[in-house]
Every structure is written in C-alpha cells, then in structure tokens.
Coordinates of C-alpha atoms in Angstrom, one line a residue:
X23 CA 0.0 0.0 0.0
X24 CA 1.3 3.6 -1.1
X25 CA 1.0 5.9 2.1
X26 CA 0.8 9.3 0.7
X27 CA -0.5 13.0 1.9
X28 CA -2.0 15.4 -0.9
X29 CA -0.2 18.8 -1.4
X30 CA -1.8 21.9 -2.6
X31 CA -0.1 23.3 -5.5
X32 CA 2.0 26.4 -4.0
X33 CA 2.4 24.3 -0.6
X34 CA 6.3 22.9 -0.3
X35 CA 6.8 19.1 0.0
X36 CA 9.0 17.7 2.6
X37 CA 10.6 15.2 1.2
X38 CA 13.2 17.3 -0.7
X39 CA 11.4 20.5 -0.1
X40 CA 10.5 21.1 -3.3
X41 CA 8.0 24.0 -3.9
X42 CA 5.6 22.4 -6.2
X43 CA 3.5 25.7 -8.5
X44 CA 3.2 23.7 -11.6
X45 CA 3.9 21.0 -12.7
X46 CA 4.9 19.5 -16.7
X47 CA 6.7 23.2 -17.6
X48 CA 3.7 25.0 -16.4
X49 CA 0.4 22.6 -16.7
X50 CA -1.3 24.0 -13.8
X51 CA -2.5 21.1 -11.3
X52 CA -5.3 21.4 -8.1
X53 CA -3.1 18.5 -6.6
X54 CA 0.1 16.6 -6.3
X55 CA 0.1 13.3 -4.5
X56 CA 3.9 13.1 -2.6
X57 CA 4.9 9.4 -1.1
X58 CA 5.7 10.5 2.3
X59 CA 6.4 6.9 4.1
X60 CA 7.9 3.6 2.8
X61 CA 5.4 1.8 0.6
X62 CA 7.5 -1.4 1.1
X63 CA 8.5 -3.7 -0.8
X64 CA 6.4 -5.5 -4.1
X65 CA 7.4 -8.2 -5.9
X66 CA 9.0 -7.2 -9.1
X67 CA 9.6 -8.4 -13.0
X68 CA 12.8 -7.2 -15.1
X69 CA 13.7 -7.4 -18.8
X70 CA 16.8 -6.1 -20.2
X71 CA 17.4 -5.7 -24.1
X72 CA 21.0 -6.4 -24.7
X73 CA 22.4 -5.6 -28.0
X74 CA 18.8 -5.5 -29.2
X75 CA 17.7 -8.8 -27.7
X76 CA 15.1 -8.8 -25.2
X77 CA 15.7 -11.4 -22.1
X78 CA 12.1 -12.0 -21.3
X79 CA 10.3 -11.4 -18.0
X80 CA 12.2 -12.9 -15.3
X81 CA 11.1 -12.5 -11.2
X82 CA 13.6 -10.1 -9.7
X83 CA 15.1 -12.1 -7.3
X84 CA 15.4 -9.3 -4.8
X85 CA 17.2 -5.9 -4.9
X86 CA 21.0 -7.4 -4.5
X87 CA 20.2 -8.5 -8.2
X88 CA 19.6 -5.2 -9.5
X89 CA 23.7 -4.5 -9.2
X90 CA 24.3 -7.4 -11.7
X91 CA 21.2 -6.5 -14.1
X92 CA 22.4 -2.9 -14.5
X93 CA 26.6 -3.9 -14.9
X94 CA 25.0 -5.7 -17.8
X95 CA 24.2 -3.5 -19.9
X96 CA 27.4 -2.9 -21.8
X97 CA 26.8 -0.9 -24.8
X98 CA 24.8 2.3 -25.5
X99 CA 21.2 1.5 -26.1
X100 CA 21.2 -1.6 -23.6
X101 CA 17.7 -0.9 -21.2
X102 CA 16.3 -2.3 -18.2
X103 CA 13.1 -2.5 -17.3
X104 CA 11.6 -3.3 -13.7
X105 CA 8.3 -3.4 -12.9
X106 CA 5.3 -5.0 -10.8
X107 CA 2.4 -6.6 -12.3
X108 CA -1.6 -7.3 -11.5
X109 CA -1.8 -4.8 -12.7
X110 CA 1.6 -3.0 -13.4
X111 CA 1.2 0.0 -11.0
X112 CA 5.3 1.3 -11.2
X113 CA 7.9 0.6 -13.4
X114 CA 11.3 1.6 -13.9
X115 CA 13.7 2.0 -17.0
X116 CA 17.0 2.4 -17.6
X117 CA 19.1 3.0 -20.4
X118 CA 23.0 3.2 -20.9
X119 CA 23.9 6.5 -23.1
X120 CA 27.6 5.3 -22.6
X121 CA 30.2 3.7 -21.1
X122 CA 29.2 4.1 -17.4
X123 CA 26.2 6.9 -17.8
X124 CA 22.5 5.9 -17.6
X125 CA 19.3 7.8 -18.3
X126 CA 16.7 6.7 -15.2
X127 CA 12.8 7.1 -15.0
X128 CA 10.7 5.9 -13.0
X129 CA 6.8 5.9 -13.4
X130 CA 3.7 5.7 -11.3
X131 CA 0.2 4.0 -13.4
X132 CA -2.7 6.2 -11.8
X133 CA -6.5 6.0 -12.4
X134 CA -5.8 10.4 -14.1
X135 CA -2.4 9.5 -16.2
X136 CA 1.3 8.1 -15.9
X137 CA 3.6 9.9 -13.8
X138 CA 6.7 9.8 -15.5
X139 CA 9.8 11.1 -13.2
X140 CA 13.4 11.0 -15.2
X141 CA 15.5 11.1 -12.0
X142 CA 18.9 13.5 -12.0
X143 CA 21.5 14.4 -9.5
X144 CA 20.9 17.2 -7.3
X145 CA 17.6 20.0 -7.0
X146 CA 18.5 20.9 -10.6
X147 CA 17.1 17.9 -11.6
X148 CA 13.4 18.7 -10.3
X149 CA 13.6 21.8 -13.3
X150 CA 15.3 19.6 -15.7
X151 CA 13.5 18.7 -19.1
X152 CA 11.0 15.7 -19.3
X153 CA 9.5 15.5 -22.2
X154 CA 8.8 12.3 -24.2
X155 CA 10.7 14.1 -27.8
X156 CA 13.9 15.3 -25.6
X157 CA 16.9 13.5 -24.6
X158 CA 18.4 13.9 -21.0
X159 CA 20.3 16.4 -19.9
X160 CA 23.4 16.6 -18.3
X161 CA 21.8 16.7 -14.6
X162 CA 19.9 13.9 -15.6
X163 CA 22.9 11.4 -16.9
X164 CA 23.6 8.9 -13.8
X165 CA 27.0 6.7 -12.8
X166 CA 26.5 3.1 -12.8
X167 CA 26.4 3.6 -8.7
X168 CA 23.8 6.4 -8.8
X169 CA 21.3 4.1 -10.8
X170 CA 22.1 1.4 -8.5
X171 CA 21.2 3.3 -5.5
X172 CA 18.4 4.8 -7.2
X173 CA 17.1 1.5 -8.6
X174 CA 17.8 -0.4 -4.9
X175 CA 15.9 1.8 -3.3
X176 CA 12.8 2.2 -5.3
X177 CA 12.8 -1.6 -5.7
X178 CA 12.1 -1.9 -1.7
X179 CA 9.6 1.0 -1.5
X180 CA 11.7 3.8 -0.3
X181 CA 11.7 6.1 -3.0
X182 CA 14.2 8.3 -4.0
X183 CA 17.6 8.7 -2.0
X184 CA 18.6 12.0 -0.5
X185 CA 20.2 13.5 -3.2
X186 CA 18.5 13.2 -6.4
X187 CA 16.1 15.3 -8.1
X188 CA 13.2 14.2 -10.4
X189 CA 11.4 16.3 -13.2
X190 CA 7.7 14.8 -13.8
X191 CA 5.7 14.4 -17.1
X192 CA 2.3 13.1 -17.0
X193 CA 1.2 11.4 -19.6
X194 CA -2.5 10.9 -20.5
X195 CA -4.4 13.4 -18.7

C-alpha cells in the first residue's frame, strides 16, 4: 500500500522541499500526491534488451540482483526494465547512453495519467527537461552507482535517495 499525503499546489513538500507551482513546464495542477512513508516492498519483474535482444520477463530475485542487471548493460542502447504486475502500477527503465552513464525514469500508473519522473542528480534535476521528444540532460545522466542506489531503493519501497532530483511528465491526462 502507497501511504501518501496530498499537497496543494504552492504548498512545499517535505521530502526534498520542493516547492511544487506547476507541474509538466507550467500545466497547472489542483493536486500533487507526494509518497511521504515507505510503501514497502512489491514483488517485481525485469527485462533487459542487450544488443537489441530482449531477455524476457524474469522474477527479480530481490534488490541485490539489480547490481548485476544494470553492470549488464554494456553498450549504448542496452535498457532495463523493472516493474510490478496485477496490474503494473510502477515501473522503472534504464538505459545506458555510454560507457558508465544511464538515463533513469521511474513511473507511477494512476486511475488520471502516468507519472513519468526521469530522475537526475541534485535540485537541478526537479527543473530539468521531461519530455517524451527530448533527450536527458546533463543533470539527468547517472553513474552506474547512482542508478544502483536509485534503482535499490525504489525496488524496496523507499523512493528516491537524499540526493537526487526528479522532473515529472504526466502522460495521459
């Protein structure tokens, strides 16, 4: 179960202490729903495409395996996909731009839309671009640590790590 509090658009958000005014480069919103606790952990599905071959769904053993998943990915264009299922309610992806720097977004299936986050280091990555036509940018290109961290954490519940920014697109509203 996702524990979560709803923040007014203009209030600021603990977690991080982001100011939230609009949200999507300006797409005004009554609402923002903002994990606030541990959700815990769900049991999760990944599929990697290596070299353009897909793996196939395999049960994520637990979060330890998500250090050898991600060193797999060896040349640019390699993904990673995690998600849950019945019915897929988050999902992750990662993708290596090159040696040792990922793209990461995670995503969050809600009755109004998907909430697309493509995670970056720092608070410049909460006003970083996220749009479905735009590659990353810089604040938004990740170590092969800072997607493990990011991907370990997220895979138990926790959310994101003190340290890293996400800028959110919502897609089907």
């Amino acid at each position: 179960m996702v524990r979560s509090s709803v923040i007014e658009v203009g209030q600021e958000a603990t977690a991080g202490s982001v100011e939230i005014d609009a949200i999507d480069g300006g797409l005004p919103r009554e609402r923002v729903e903002v994990m606030t606790q541990a959700s815990g952990p769900t049991q999760l599905w990944w599929e990697t495409k290596i070299d353009g071959r897909f793996s196939g769904w395999t049960l994520l053993e637990g979060p330890e395996q998500i250090v050898n998943l991600v060193k797999a990915l060896q040349s640019p264009g390699d993904t990673l996909h995690l998600e849950d299922d019945q019915p897929v309610t988050r999902y992750a992806q990662t993708m290596l731009i090159e040696k040792g720097i990922y793209h990461l977004e995670l995503a969050a299936l809600q009755l109004d839309g998907t909430y697309n986050w493509r995670i970056g280091m720092g608070k410049e990555a909460d006003a970083a671009v996220n749009t479905p036509d735009t590659g990353t940018a810089p604040v938004q290109e990740m170590t092969t640590a800072a997607i493990i961290e990011v991907l370990s954490s997220w895979a138990i519940g926790q959310g994101l790590p003190m340290g890293y920014g996400a800028a959110l697109h919502i897609y089907g509203r």
